[in-house]
Amino acid sequence: MAKLTKDNAAHGDELPLEPQLVELSLKDFRNGNRIPSLSKDIHLPKQKNVVESLKSFWLENKTHDFLVRLGKYDFPCDRLVLMLYVDLLRQDLDRRELRLPENFVRPEVFYILFRWMNDQEPLVKRPGIVHLLLAADYLKIEQLSSQIWQCLDQDSGFGELQAIQVAQDSMPFKDLNRLHYLMLHRIHYYFLVFSSSVEFLDLSAKSLSVLFTSHEIRVNSEAEVFYSAIRWLNHEWPSRRMHAVEVMENVRISRMPSELLLVLESPVDDIRVDRILQLPELQPVMEKGRFDQVAVHLDDGTKLYQQIYEIFDVTVVQPRRFICHDLAPYHRPEPNSPDHVFRYADFLSYLGVLQTLPLDALQRLPKPL
């Protein structure tokens, strides 16, 4: 309620009396519609997106608050970025550093890995892709693992020669056996070129057996697969003797030229071949191959013959995808014909020819109809 202010009268040199003024509150002004309302909403201008701001900080390396240690190397990182991808960090929110094993995550690989986490597009060279996949699998970053597998897909232009190289890169790592075996099965026209290389000789017995199980390798004759096995076994003889049966069981003996199988029943005056074929434990493998070949040749397609297959445990194996290279010293117009007989020395001579040709020489051959 307004009230009058009592003014003192002026005396002598004092100031003149002021007029009396009603004491009035601002709200009384407002309630009387004498001034605009002060309760009107005020809209502040929108600032830039906070996520984009954080991203800029991360890209400019301004917010490091975490340390990744790899051997003698330290990598300052952004904890929030790592937490998006590494489950181990989300399980321990107080952690401020992490030591990783170099046998799973190499320092140079972690640099690429962290660039990928920061939404950049790092360039990965072929030898590095295996180690990047190993690191992604170890850290359980499924999104990155999936992207790497897509890069390794045949439809992405990843060819046979690259497959051989990746197979070699992945061979030392048991955790990448799946990749190693898959790449070995990508070898088609490069099989004989690969057989002429040191890398072929360095394969493990298991890897060689996996390679021999492929239906897609291209050869002039199944005998070339047989002689490739002989070459691998001789490379570190006699330590590889124990693998003779394991390896030869994956050679399709019954698909070898029949006359060659007859020749191999007796010594062929080549110690590299004879010392392997004369192994007592290998005799049943060769005999079964010869029996299966005869059984398949005599098959008349009747149901009775199917019973013979079951009784004698006949194995019918798929033929290889054959080529016909006229530079092979044992060249025949029809690959793998029954009288296609040639020696181990002939095979080695042919591998020597392949070593002088372009890597894709067999791939350029006219494709059979």
mmCIF file of C-alpha atoms in Angstrom:
data_model
loop_
_atom_site.group_PDB
_atom_site.id
_atom_site.type_symbol
_atom_site.label_atom_id
_atom_site.label_comp_id
_atom_site.label_asym_id
_atom_site.label_seq_id
_atom_site.Cartn_x
_atom_site.Cartn_y
_atom_site.Cartn_z
ATOM 1 C CA MET A 1 0.000 0.000 0.000
ATOM 2 C CA ALA A 2 1.375 3.401 -0.971
ATOM 3 C CA LYS A 3 2.218 5.830 1.741
ATOM 4 C CA LEU A 4 3.283 9.444 1.862
ATOM 5 C CA THR A 5 6.894 10.330 2.640
ATOM 6 C CA LYS A 6 7.241 12.993 5.334
ATOM 7 C CA ASP A 7 9.670 15.710 4.217
ATOM 8 C CA ASN A 8 11.532 17.856 6.740
ATOM 9 C CA ALA A 9 11.134 21.607 6.416
ATOM 10 C CA ALA A 10 14.228 23.546 5.325
ATOM 11 C CA HIS A 11 15.842 26.066 7.710
ATOM 12 C CA GLY A 12 18.483 28.613 6.923
ATOM 13 C CA ASP A 13 20.899 27.401 4.219
ATOM 14 C CA GLU A 14 19.164 24.063 3.873
ATOM 15 C CA LEU A 15 17.717 22.900 0.570
ATOM 16 C CA PRO A 16 14.144 23.781 -0.206
ATOM 17 C CA LEU A 17 11.456 21.397 0.729
ATOM 18 C CA GLU A 18 10.956 18.468 -1.678
ATOM 19 C CA PRO A 19 7.449 17.655 -2.876
ATOM 20 C CA GLN A 20 5.809 14.721 -1.238
ATOM 21 C CA LEU A 21 6.117 11.440 -3.319
ATOM 22 C CA VAL A 22 4.058 8.322 -2.973
ATOM 23 C CA GLU A 23 6.199 5.216 -2.255
ATOM 24 C CA LEU A 24 5.188 2.864 -5.100
ATOM 25 C CA SER A 25 6.565 -0.588 -5.919
ATOM 26 C CA LEU A 26 7.447 -1.614 -9.495
ATOM 27 C CA LYS A 27 4.993 -4.471 -9.255
ATOM 28 C CA ASP A 28 2.272 -1.905 -8.733
ATOM 29 C CA PHE A 29 3.395 -0.281 -11.942
ATOM 30 C CA ARG A 30 3.250 -3.640 -13.706
ATOM 31 C CA ASN A 31 -0.099 -4.636 -12.238
ATOM 32 C CA GLY A 32 -1.459 -1.397 -13.465
ATOM 33 C CA ASN A 33 -0.247 -2.169 -16.988
ATOM 34 C CA ARG A 34 1.958 0.885 -16.827
ATOM 35 C CA ILE A 35 5.125 -1.097 -17.994
ATOM 36 C CA PRO A 36 5.491 -4.249 -20.129
ATOM 37 C CA SER A 37 5.558 -7.595 -18.343
ATOM 38 C CA LEU A 38 9.033 -8.765 -17.235
ATOM 39 C CA SER A 39 8.080 -12.475 -17.176
ATOM 40 C CA LYS A 40 8.338 -12.960 -20.960
ATOM 41 C CA ASP A 41 10.404 -16.031 -22.056
ATOM 42 C CA ILE A 42 13.911 -15.346 -23.331
ATOM 43 C CA HIS A 43 15.356 -17.623 -26.029
ATOM 44 C CA LEU A 44 19.167 -18.014 -26.011
ATOM 45 C CA PRO A 45 20.888 -18.657 -29.372
ATOM 46 C CA LYS A 46 21.890 -22.326 -29.986
ATOM 47 C CA GLN A 47 25.583 -23.116 -29.763
ATOM 48 C CA LYS A 48 27.463 -25.668 -31.964
ATOM 49 C CA ASN A 49 26.892 -29.376 -31.398
ATOM 50 C CA VAL A 50 28.729 -30.632 -28.307
ATOM 51 C CA VAL A 51 29.536 -33.958 -29.988
ATOM 52 C CA GLU A 52 31.218 -32.160 -32.866
ATOM 53 C CA SER A 53 33.145 -30.031 -30.391
ATOM 54 C CA LEU A 54 34.366 -33.112 -28.540
ATOM 55 C CA LYS A 55 35.307 -34.721 -31.828
ATOM 56 C CA SER A 56 37.363 -31.669 -32.752
ATOM 57 C CA PHE A 57 39.186 -31.856 -29.442
ATOM 58 C CA TRP A 58 39.922 -35.562 -30.000
ATOM 59 C CA LEU A 59 41.164 -35.032 -33.538
ATOM 60 C CA GLU A 60 43.411 -32.224 -32.333
ATOM 61 C CA ASN A 61 44.737 -34.407 -29.496
ATOM 62 C CA LYS A 62 43.725 -31.931 -26.799
ATOM 63 C CA THR A 63 41.960 -34.204 -24.383
ATOM 64 C CA HIS A 64 44.276 -37.116 -23.620
ATOM 65 C CA ASP A 65 43.291 -38.648 -20.306
ATOM 66 C CA PHE A 66 44.329 -42.280 -20.776
ATOM 67 C CA LEU A 67 47.587 -44.129 -21.420
ATOM 68 C CA VAL A 68 48.007 -47.318 -23.453
ATOM 69 C CA ARG A 69 51.359 -49.043 -22.919
ATOM 70 C CA LEU A 70 52.891 -51.400 -25.477
ATOM 71 C CA GLY A 71 56.353 -52.595 -24.547
ATOM 72 C CA LYS A 72 58.544 -49.502 -24.334
ATOM 73 C CA TYR A 73 55.961 -47.343 -26.128
ATOM 74 C CA ASP A 74 53.293 -45.168 -24.475
ATOM 75 C CA PHE A 75 50.248 -43.919 -26.380
ATOM 76 C CA PRO A 76 48.269 -41.008 -24.841
ATOM 77 C CA CYS A 77 44.633 -41.589 -25.758
ATOM 78 C CA ASP A 78 41.102 -40.411 -25.085
ATOM 79 C CA ARG A 79 39.385 -42.652 -22.589
ATOM 80 C CA LEU A 80 35.884 -42.012 -23.941
ATOM 81 C CA VAL A 81 36.952 -43.058 -27.440
ATOM 82 C CA LEU A 82 38.542 -46.257 -26.154
ATOM 83 C CA MET A 83 35.489 -47.035 -24.049
ATOM 84 C CA LEU A 84 33.308 -47.006 -27.162
ATOM 85 C CA TYR A 85 35.184 -49.991 -28.569
ATOM 86 C CA VAL A 86 37.071 -51.765 -25.772
ATOM 87 C CA ASP A 87 34.781 -53.620 -23.382
ATOM 88 C CA LEU A 88 37.573 -54.024 -20.830
ATOM 89 C CA LEU A 89 37.527 -50.291 -20.131
ATOM 90 C CA ARG A 90 33.779 -50.201 -19.617
ATOM 91 C CA GLN A 91 34.135 -52.880 -16.959
ATOM 92 C CA ASP A 92 36.614 -50.786 -14.962
ATOM 93 C CA LEU A 93 35.648 -47.113 -15.059
ATOM 94 C CA ASP A 94 38.479 -46.096 -12.710
ATOM 95 C CA ARG A 95 41.200 -47.416 -14.960
ATOM 96 C CA ARG A 96 43.474 -44.737 -16.380
ATOM 97 C CA GLU A 97 46.023 -46.855 -18.234
ATOM 98 C CA LEU A 98 46.137 -50.203 -20.017
ATOM 99 C CA ARG A 99 49.086 -52.439 -20.912
ATOM 100 C CA LEU A 100 48.566 -54.606 -23.997
ATOM 101 C CA PRO A 101 50.638 -57.638 -25.098
ATOM 102 C CA GLU A 102 52.800 -56.907 -28.132
ATOM 103 C CA ASN A 103 52.307 -60.408 -29.519
ATOM 104 C CA PHE A 104 48.633 -59.504 -30.079
ATOM 105 C CA VAL A 105 48.774 -55.727 -30.557
ATOM 106 C CA ARG A 106 51.879 -54.292 -32.178
ATOM 107 C CA PRO A 107 52.741 -50.617 -31.528
ATOM 108 C CA GLU A 108 52.464 -49.686 -35.217
ATOM 109 C CA VAL A 109 49.140 -51.514 -35.410
ATOM 110 C CA PHE A 110 47.705 -49.726 -32.373
ATOM 111 C CA TYR A 111 48.448 -46.395 -34.050
ATOM 112 C CA ILE A 112 46.325 -47.467 -37.043
ATOM 113 C CA LEU A 113 43.694 -48.916 -34.721
ATOM 114 C CA PHE A 114 43.286 -45.686 -32.768
ATOM 115 C CA ARG A 115 43.066 -43.635 -35.959
ATOM 116 C CA TRP A 116 40.223 -45.900 -37.046
ATOM 117 C CA MET A 117 38.510 -45.383 -33.674
ATOM 118 C CA ASN A 118 38.685 -41.629 -34.232
ATOM 119 C CA ASP A 119 36.641 -41.959 -37.416
ATOM 120 C CA GLN A 120 39.613 -41.466 -39.708
ATOM 121 C CA GLU A 121 40.538 -43.611 -42.728
ATOM 122 C CA PRO A 122 43.991 -45.067 -42.067
ATOM 123 C CA LEU A 123 45.871 -46.702 -44.935
ATOM 124 C CA VAL A 124 46.639 -50.341 -44.146
ATOM 125 C CA LYS A 125 49.334 -52.070 -46.184
ATOM 126 C CA ARG A 126 48.909 -55.748 -47.019
ATOM 127 C CA PRO A 127 51.358 -57.124 -44.377
ATOM 128 C CA GLY A 128 49.625 -55.027 -41.726
ATOM 129 C CA ILE A 129 46.097 -56.272 -42.298
ATOM 130 C CA VAL A 130 46.769 -59.624 -40.600
ATOM 131 C CA HIS A 131 48.160 -57.950 -37.493
ATOM 132 C CA LEU A 132 45.282 -55.478 -37.481
ATOM 133 C CA LEU A 133 42.786 -58.353 -37.550
ATOM 134 C CA LEU A 134 44.705 -60.078 -34.751
ATOM 135 C CA ALA A 135 44.511 -56.903 -32.622
ATOM 136 C CA ALA A 136 40.811 -56.372 -33.400
ATOM 137 C CA ASP A 137 39.992 -59.944 -32.424
ATOM 138 C CA TYR A 138 42.033 -59.706 -29.222
ATOM 139 C CA LEU A 139 40.282 -56.484 -28.174
ATOM 140 C CA LYS A 140 36.932 -57.900 -29.366
ATOM 141 C CA ILE A 141 36.222 -54.999 -31.717
ATOM 142 C CA GLU A 142 33.702 -56.823 -33.897
ATOM 143 C CA GLN A 143 32.974 -53.858 -36.156
ATOM 144 C CA LEU A 144 36.613 -53.571 -37.232
ATOM 145 C CA SER A 145 36.990 -57.349 -37.621
ATOM 146 C CA SER A 146 33.952 -57.375 -39.898
ATOM 147 C CA GLN A 147 35.366 -54.558 -42.041
ATOM 148 C CA ILE A 148 38.691 -56.400 -42.447
ATOM 149 C CA TRP A 149 36.939 -59.602 -43.516
ATOM 150 C CA GLN A 150 35.019 -57.589 -46.104
ATOM 151 C CA CYS A 151 38.324 -56.247 -47.462
ATOM 152 C CA LEU A 152 39.596 -59.832 -47.767
ATOM 153 C CA ASP A 153 36.544 -60.952 -49.718
ATOM 154 C CA GLN A 154 37.119 -62.163 -53.271
ATOM 155 C CA ASP A 155 34.443 -59.803 -54.564
ATOM 156 C CA SER A 156 36.487 -56.847 -53.325
ATOM 157 C CA GLY A 157 39.274 -57.669 -55.782
ATOM 158 C CA PHE A 158 41.412 -59.604 -53.326
ATOM 159 C CA GLY A 159 43.088 -62.098 -55.669
ATOM 160 C CA GLU A 160 45.030 -65.352 -55.467
ATOM 161 C CA LEU A 161 48.498 -63.847 -55.128
ATOM 162 C CA GLN A 162 47.362 -61.661 -52.241
ATOM 163 C CA ALA A 163 45.703 -64.731 -50.716
ATOM 164 C CA ILE A 164 49.019 -66.598 -50.769
ATOM 165 C CA GLN A 165 50.726 -63.695 -49.034
ATOM 166 C CA VAL A 166 48.031 -63.362 -46.375
ATOM 167 C CA ALA A 167 48.134 -67.131 -45.836
ATOM 168 C CA GLN A 168 51.844 -66.809 -45.121
ATOM 169 C CA ASP A 169 51.372 -63.788 -42.841
ATOM 170 C CA SER A 170 48.679 -65.518 -40.794
ATOM 171 C CA MET A 171 50.358 -68.942 -40.536
ATOM 172 C CA PRO A 172 52.311 -68.214 -37.269
ATOM 173 C CA PHE A 173 49.135 -67.269 -35.357
ATOM 174 C CA LYS A 174 46.898 -70.056 -34.084
ATOM 175 C CA ASP A 175 44.142 -67.510 -33.448
ATOM 176 C CA LEU A 176 44.059 -66.829 -37.203
ATOM 177 C CA ASN A 177 43.873 -70.447 -38.400
ATOM 178 C CA ARG A 178 40.497 -69.763 -39.972
ATOM 179 C CA LEU A 179 41.978 -66.966 -42.087
ATOM 180 C CA HIS A 180 45.047 -69.033 -42.960
ATOM 181 C CA TYR A 181 43.046 -72.025 -44.189
ATOM 182 C CA LEU A 182 40.566 -69.851 -46.076
ATOM 183 C CA MET A 183 43.395 -68.126 -47.952
ATOM 184 C CA LEU A 184 44.944 -71.495 -48.850
ATOM 185 C CA HIS A 185 41.641 -72.498 -50.451
ATOM 186 C CA ARG A 186 41.752 -69.295 -52.529
ATOM 187 C CA ILE A 187 44.761 -70.701 -54.415
ATOM 188 C CA HIS A 188 43.610 -71.919 -57.830
ATOM 189 C CA TYR A 189 45.797 -71.212 -60.863
ATOM 190 C CA TYR A 190 48.743 -70.272 -58.626
ATOM 191 C CA PHE A 191 49.046 -73.754 -57.090
ATOM 192 C CA LEU A 192 51.956 -74.945 -59.247
ATOM 193 C CA VAL A 193 53.737 -71.589 -59.012
ATOM 194 C CA PHE A 194 53.296 -71.738 -55.253
ATOM 195 C CA SER A 195 54.628 -75.324 -55.220
ATOM 196 C CA SER A 196 57.856 -74.051 -56.787
ATOM 197 C CA SER A 197 58.451 -71.560 -53.976
ATOM 198 C CA VAL A 198 60.240 -71.646 -50.644
ATOM 199 C CA GLU A 199 57.010 -70.507 -48.993
ATOM 200 C CA PHE A 200 55.378 -73.764 -50.064
ATOM 201 C CA LEU A 201 58.141 -75.764 -48.413
ATOM 202 C CA ASP A 202 57.663 -73.773 -45.197
ATOM 203 C CA LEU A 203 54.012 -74.820 -44.824
ATOM 204 C CA SER A 204 53.088 -76.983 -41.860
ATOM 205 C CA ALA A 205 51.773 -80.507 -42.443
ATOM 206 C CA LYS A 206 48.305 -79.361 -41.446
ATOM 207 C CA SER A 207 48.420 -76.411 -43.846
ATOM 208 C CA LEU A 208 49.616 -78.608 -46.693
ATOM 209 C CA SER A 209 46.813 -81.081 -46.033
ATOM 210 C CA VAL A 210 44.255 -78.270 -46.074
ATOM 211 C CA LEU A 211 45.646 -77.015 -49.381
ATOM 212 C CA PHE A 212 45.410 -80.509 -50.880
ATOM 213 C CA THR A 213 41.736 -80.815 -49.896
ATOM 214 C CA SER A 214 40.793 -77.946 -52.213
ATOM 215 C CA HIS A 215 38.699 -78.834 -55.269
ATOM 216 C CA GLU A 216 39.770 -75.629 -56.999
ATOM 217 C CA ILE A 217 43.531 -75.985 -57.516
ATOM 218 C CA ARG A 218 44.466 -76.169 -61.201
ATOM 219 C CA VAL A 219 46.966 -78.836 -62.314
ATOM 220 C CA ASN A 220 47.966 -80.698 -65.480
ATOM 221 C CA SER A 221 47.577 -83.983 -63.619
ATOM 222 C CA GLU A 222 46.778 -85.225 -60.106
ATOM 223 C CA ALA A 223 50.308 -86.632 -60.229
ATOM 224 C CA GLU A 224 51.545 -83.042 -59.809
ATOM 225 C CA VAL A 225 49.801 -82.890 -56.435
ATOM 226 C CA PHE A 226 51.442 -86.220 -55.566
ATOM 227 C CA TYR A 227 54.888 -84.949 -56.574
ATOM 228 C CA SER A 228 54.284 -81.691 -54.679
ATOM 229 C CA ALA A 229 53.804 -83.820 -51.570
ATOM 230 C CA ILE A 230 57.044 -85.673 -52.366
ATOM 231 C CA ARG A 231 58.846 -82.318 -52.702
ATOM 232 C CA TRP A 232 57.505 -81.060 -49.351
ATOM 233 C CA LEU A 233 58.385 -84.300 -47.505
ATOM 234 C CA ASN A 234 61.925 -84.348 -48.914
ATOM 235 C CA HIS A 235 62.603 -80.764 -47.871
ATOM 236 C CA GLU A 236 63.280 -81.719 -44.240
ATOM 237 C CA TRP A 237 63.677 -85.462 -44.449
ATOM 238 C CA PRO A 238 63.664 -87.495 -42.231
ATOM 239 C CA SER A 239 61.969 -85.171 -39.688
ATOM 240 C CA ARG A 240 58.923 -84.957 -41.952
ATOM 241 C CA ARG A 241 58.614 -88.710 -42.333
ATOM 242 C CA MET A 242 56.000 -88.788 -39.562
ATOM 243 C CA HIS A 243 53.703 -86.646 -41.748
ATOM 244 C CA ALA A 244 53.861 -88.871 -44.841
ATOM 245 C CA VAL A 245 50.517 -90.574 -44.261
ATOM 246 C CA GLU A 246 48.756 -87.370 -43.177
ATOM 247 C CA VAL A 247 49.866 -85.599 -46.345
ATOM 248 C CA MET A 248 49.387 -88.450 -48.822
ATOM 249 C CA GLU A 249 45.876 -89.186 -47.575
ATOM 250 C CA ASN A 250 44.861 -85.833 -49.061
ATOM 251 C CA VAL A 251 46.391 -86.598 -52.449
ATOM 252 C CA ARG A 252 43.696 -88.091 -54.681
ATOM 253 C CA ILE A 253 45.608 -91.259 -55.486
ATOM 254 C CA SER A 254 42.648 -92.808 -57.307
ATOM 255 C CA ARG A 255 42.619 -89.831 -59.707
ATOM 256 C CA MET A 256 46.267 -90.257 -60.724
ATOM 257 C CA PRO A 257 47.026 -91.767 -64.167
ATOM 258 C CA SER A 258 46.548 -95.530 -63.895
ATOM 259 C CA GLU A 259 49.797 -96.399 -65.699
ATOM 260 C CA LEU A 260 51.741 -94.152 -63.348
ATOM 261 C CA LEU A 261 50.270 -95.978 -60.359
ATOM 262 C CA LEU A 262 51.485 -99.249 -61.872
ATOM 263 C CA VAL A 263 54.978 -97.782 -62.295
ATOM 264 C CA LEU A 264 55.047 -96.567 -58.695
ATOM 265 C CA GLU A 265 54.347 -100.045 -57.346
ATOM 266 C CA SER A 266 58.063 -100.760 -57.829
ATOM 267 C CA PRO A 267 61.130 -98.615 -57.064
ATOM 268 C CA VAL A 268 61.687 -95.929 -59.698
ATOM 269 C CA ASP A 269 65.424 -95.424 -59.065
ATOM 270 C CA ASP A 270 64.871 -92.006 -57.488
ATOM 271 C CA ILE A 271 65.723 -92.040 -53.786
ATOM 272 C CA ARG A 272 63.539 -88.990 -53.186
ATOM 273 C CA VAL A 273 60.486 -90.960 -54.297
ATOM 274 C CA ASP A 274 61.446 -94.479 -53.291
ATOM 275 C CA ARG A 275 62.252 -93.748 -49.642
ATOM 276 C CA ILE A 276 58.751 -92.313 -49.199
ATOM 277 C CA LEU A 277 56.725 -94.875 -51.147
ATOM 278 C CA GLN A 278 58.543 -97.744 -49.446
ATOM 279 C CA LEU A 279 57.411 -96.617 -45.987
ATOM 280 C CA PRO A 280 55.371 -99.497 -44.509
ATOM 281 C CA GLU A 281 52.776 -97.103 -43.081
ATOM 282 C CA LEU A 282 52.212 -95.577 -46.517
ATOM 283 C CA GLN A 283 51.563 -98.827 -48.351
ATOM 284 C CA PRO A 284 47.867 -99.065 -47.297
ATOM 285 C CA VAL A 285 47.246 -95.519 -48.552
ATOM 286 C CA MET A 286 48.652 -96.301 -52.009
ATOM 287 C CA GLU A 287 46.883 -99.668 -52.195
ATOM 288 C CA LYS A 288 43.520 -98.136 -51.302
ATOM 289 C CA GLY A 289 43.988 -95.485 -53.981
ATOM 290 C CA ARG A 290 44.699 -98.114 -56.617
ATOM 291 C CA PHE A 291 41.714 -100.246 -55.507
ATOM 292 C CA ASP A 292 39.355 -97.252 -55.489
ATOM 293 C CA GLN A 293 40.480 -96.366 -59.006
ATOM 294 C CA VAL A 294 39.724 -99.852 -60.336
ATOM 295 C CA ALA A 295 36.373 -99.965 -58.506
ATOM 296 C CA VAL A 296 35.259 -96.631 -59.957
ATOM 297 C CA HIS A 297 36.431 -97.653 -63.432
ATOM 298 C CA LEU A 298 34.322 -100.850 -63.316
ATOM 299 C CA ASP A 299 31.249 -99.154 -61.861
ATOM 300 C CA ASP A 300 28.243 -99.967 -64.053
ATOM 301 C CA GLY A 301 25.882 -97.665 -62.183
ATOM 302 C CA THR A 302 23.740 -100.439 -60.689
ATOM 303 C CA LYS A 303 22.517 -100.529 -57.099
ATOM 304 C CA LEU A 304 24.556 -103.693 -56.562
ATOM 305 C CA TYR A 305 27.712 -101.748 -57.235
ATOM 306 C CA GLN A 306 26.745 -99.207 -54.620
ATOM 307 C CA GLN A 307 26.720 -102.082 -52.123
ATOM 308 C CA ILE A 308 30.227 -103.029 -53.266
ATOM 309 C CA TYR A 309 31.296 -99.459 -52.489
ATOM 310 C CA GLU A 310 29.993 -99.827 -48.951
ATOM 311 C CA ILE A 311 31.461 -103.296 -48.382
ATOM 312 C CA PHE A 312 34.950 -102.353 -49.557
ATOM 313 C CA ASP A 313 34.830 -98.761 -48.283
ATOM 314 C CA VAL A 314 35.450 -97.286 -51.730
ATOM 315 C CA THR A 315 36.070 -93.545 -51.679
ATOM 316 C CA VAL A 316 34.973 -91.600 -54.746
ATOM 317 C CA VAL A 317 36.829 -88.294 -54.890
ATOM 318 C CA GLN A 318 36.138 -85.291 -57.078
ATOM 319 C CA PRO A 319 38.659 -84.606 -59.874
ATOM 320 C CA ARG A 320 40.729 -81.443 -59.786
ATOM 321 C CA ARG A 321 40.144 -78.477 -62.044
ATOM 322 C CA PHE A 322 42.648 -79.307 -64.779
ATOM 323 C CA ILE A 323 44.709 -77.052 -67.010
ATOM 324 C CA CYS A 324 46.793 -77.937 -70.063
ATOM 325 C CA HIS A 325 50.097 -76.067 -70.190
ATOM 326 C CA ASP A 326 52.134 -76.762 -73.326
ATOM 327 C CA LEU A 327 55.386 -75.776 -71.582
ATOM 328 C CA ALA A 328 55.157 -78.786 -69.282
ATOM 329 C CA PRO A 329 57.695 -81.397 -70.514
ATOM 330 C CA TYR A 330 55.038 -84.070 -69.979
ATOM 331 C CA HIS A 331 52.351 -82.092 -71.778
ATOM 332 C CA ARG A 332 49.349 -84.023 -73.107
ATOM 333 C CA PRO A 333 46.385 -82.565 -75.016
ATOM 334 C CA GLU A 334 44.078 -84.251 -72.520
ATOM 335 C CA PRO A 335 45.185 -83.613 -68.929
ATOM 336 C CA ASN A 336 45.336 -86.593 -66.576
ATOM 337 C CA SER A 337 44.933 -89.206 -69.311
ATOM 338 C CA PRO A 338 45.530 -92.806 -68.082
ATOM 339 C CA ASP A 339 48.905 -93.080 -69.890
ATOM 340 C CA HIS A 340 50.111 -89.720 -68.592
ATOM 341 C CA VAL A 341 53.317 -91.082 -67.023
ATOM 342 C CA PHE A 342 56.144 -88.774 -65.979
ATOM 343 C CA ARG A 343 58.908 -88.770 -63.391
ATOM 344 C CA TYR A 344 59.529 -86.626 -60.331
ATOM 345 C CA ALA A 345 62.525 -85.119 -62.146
ATOM 346 C CA ASP A 346 60.180 -84.054 -64.982
ATOM 347 C CA PHE A 347 57.937 -82.332 -62.459
ATOM 348 C CA LEU A 348 60.868 -80.446 -60.907
ATOM 349 C CA SER A 349 61.984 -79.404 -64.387
ATOM 350 C CA TYR A 350 58.514 -77.985 -65.034
ATOM 351 C CA LEU A 351 58.569 -76.059 -61.745
ATOM 352 C CA GLY A 352 61.880 -74.561 -62.915
ATOM 353 C CA VAL A 353 60.157 -73.386 -66.109
ATOM 354 C CA LEU A 354 57.365 -71.778 -64.081
ATOM 355 C CA GLN A 355 59.933 -69.869 -62.017
ATOM 356 C CA THR A 356 61.058 -68.088 -65.216
ATOM 357 C CA LEU A 357 57.539 -67.035 -66.243
ATOM 358 C CA PRO A 358 55.298 -64.223 -64.995
ATOM 359 C CA LEU A 359 53.428 -65.153 -61.828
ATOM 360 C CA ASP A 360 50.089 -65.161 -63.620
ATOM 361 C CA ALA A 361 51.228 -67.254 -66.604
ATOM 362 C CA LEU A 362 48.894 -70.156 -65.794
ATOM 363 C CA GLN A 363 46.034 -67.805 -65.045
ATOM 364 C CA ARG A 364 46.303 -66.453 -68.588
ATOM 365 C CA LEU A 365 45.905 -69.883 -70.200
ATOM 366 C CA PRO A 366 42.773 -70.401 -72.289
ATOM 367 C CA LYS A 367 40.006 -71.635 -70.035
ATOM 368 C CA PRO A 368 38.668 -75.125 -70.827
ATOM 369 C CA LEU A 369 35.152 -75.280 -72.212
#
